[in-house]
Amino acid sequence: MLNIVIFGAPGSGKGTQSDLMIKEYGLEHISTGDVLRAEIKNETELGKIAASYMDNGKLVPDSLIIDILAGVLDSKGGDINGVIFDGFPRTIAQAEALNKMLEGRGESVSAVIGLEVEDDELVSRIIARGKTSGRSDDNEETARKRLETYYSQTLPLKDFYIGENKYVAIQGQGSVEEIFADIKRTIDALI
Ligand code: AMP
């Protein structure tokens, strides 16, 4: 099974490139951000808790998000080509939990695709996306907070996965097609 982590700052293109990978390789997509937004839309207790973090550009606590991820992973049957993890893990604790969860299924992370994009570009992409996404966190103020959170809590994962020999840096600026061509080369080398 292919277990791909798509990694990068908010606005780096994880969702866009995930969509292309799903089409190309028939992978399942798990986006913790999408799961949380669905909870908010359905006005669940979890959604209420999550919104208070998301609207401030902060991470939802590890224990909550790890439980959510485990539940979603369990809901995917055994007969799948693989999974794209989008927006998870975002902390070292989450990465360790993911390793354990996959290990328990006789699986492991195949590769971590790191989309590397400059800060100014990230913020302008998020502001542009905010015009149509309807996401309350797609505005300049929250985008800058999300970036701070990314640098302090999520970027350390790059070294974690370099240490595991899993990290592949992809230049995340350029056309969507060019970026996907680089990703495709990486995945094709794995299968
Ligand atoms: P995203 O759609 O991946 O940009 O996620 C939107 C927001 O959901 C983030 O800014 C966090 O507040 C929250 N979130 C999504 N995934 C995680 C995660 N793995 N850990 C903690 N918080 C998360």
mmCIF file of C-alpha atoms and ligand atoms in Angstrom, residues 10 14 31-34 36-37 50 53-54 57-62 65 86-90 94 129 135 137 146, ligand 1:
data_model
loop_
_atom_site.group_PDB
_atom_site.id
_atom_site.type_symbol
_atom_site.label_atom_id
_atom_site.label_comp_id
_atom_site.label_asym_id
_atom_site.label_seq_id
_atom_site.Cartn_x
_atom_site.Cartn_y
_atom_site.Cartn_z
ATOM 1 C CA PRO A 10 -0.943 26.385 4.859
ATOM 2 C CA LYS A 14 -1.547 20.174 -0.393
ATOM 3 C CA SER A 31 -7.704 15.511 5.291
ATOM 4 C CA THR A 32 -8.013 16.288 8.987
ATOM 5 C CA GLY A 33 -8.919 19.899 8.103
ATOM 6 C CA ASP A 34 -11.857 18.656 5.974
ATOM 7 C CA LEU A 36 -12.928 19.193 11.277
ATOM 8 C CA ARG A 37 -14.790 21.547 8.911
ATOM 9 C CA ALA A 50 -12.162 22.577 16.975
ATOM 10 C CA TYR A 53 -8.556 26.593 17.787
ATOM 11 C CA MET A 54 -8.943 26.878 14.029
ATOM 12 C CA GLY A 57 -4.691 29.713 13.758
ATOM 13 C CA LYS A 58 -3.843 27.169 16.450
ATOM 14 C CA LEU A 59 -3.613 23.399 16.287
ATOM 15 C CA VAL A 60 -6.401 21.250 17.665
ATOM 16 C CA PRO A 61 -4.908 19.236 20.590
ATOM 17 C CA ASP A 62 -3.000 16.099 19.633
ATOM 18 C CA ILE A 65 -6.874 14.797 16.386
ATOM 19 C CA ASP A 86 -3.242 15.673 4.091
ATOM 20 C CA GLY A 87 -2.749 18.049 7.023
ATOM 21 C CA PHE A 88 -1.775 15.197 9.337
ATOM 22 C CA PRO A 89 0.642 14.795 11.046
ATOM 23 C CA ARG A 90 1.308 18.351 12.184
ATOM 24 C CA GLN A 94 1.100 12.956 15.714
ATOM 25 C CA ARG A 129 -8.479 31.362 -1.689
ATOM 26 C CA ARG A 135 -13.229 29.350 5.252
ATOM 27 C CA ASP A 137 -9.444 31.062 8.692
ATOM 28 C CA ARG A 146 -1.270 29.696 11.020
HETATM 29 P P1 AMP B 1 -6.094 22.606 7.023
HETATM 30 O O1 AMP B 1 -7.372 22.462 6.277
HETATM 31 O O2 AMP B 1 -5.224 21.364 6.927
HETATM 32 O O3 AMP B 1 -5.340 23.858 6.663
HETATM 33 O O4 AMP B 1 -6.473 22.729 8.569
HETATM 34 C C1 AMP B 1 -7.244 23.818 9.053
HETATM 35 C C2 AMP B 1 -7.109 23.925 10.569
HETATM 36 O O5 AMP B 1 -7.606 22.714 11.166
HETATM 37 C C3 AMP B 1 -5.695 24.065 11.092
HETATM 38 O O6 AMP B 1 -5.262 25.423 11.078
HETATM 39 C C4 AMP B 1 -5.833 23.508 12.504
HETATM 40 O O7 AMP B 1 -6.456 24.436 13.370
HETATM 41 C C5 AMP B 1 -6.822 22.366 12.302
HETATM 42 N N1 AMP B 1 -6.112 21.099 11.991
HETATM 43 C C6 AMP B 1 -6.148 20.394 10.824
HETATM 44 N N2 AMP B 1 -5.366 19.302 10.883
HETATM 45 C C7 AMP B 1 -4.807 19.315 12.128
HETATM 46 C C8 AMP B 1 -3.872 18.473 12.786
HETATM 47 N N3 AMP B 1 -3.341 17.393 12.188
HETATM 48 N N4 AMP B 1 -3.525 18.801 14.057
HETATM 49 C C9 AMP B 1 -4.053 19.875 14.681
HETATM 50 N N5 AMP B 1 -4.906 20.720 14.109
HETATM 51 C C10 AMP B 1 -5.294 20.461 12.833
#
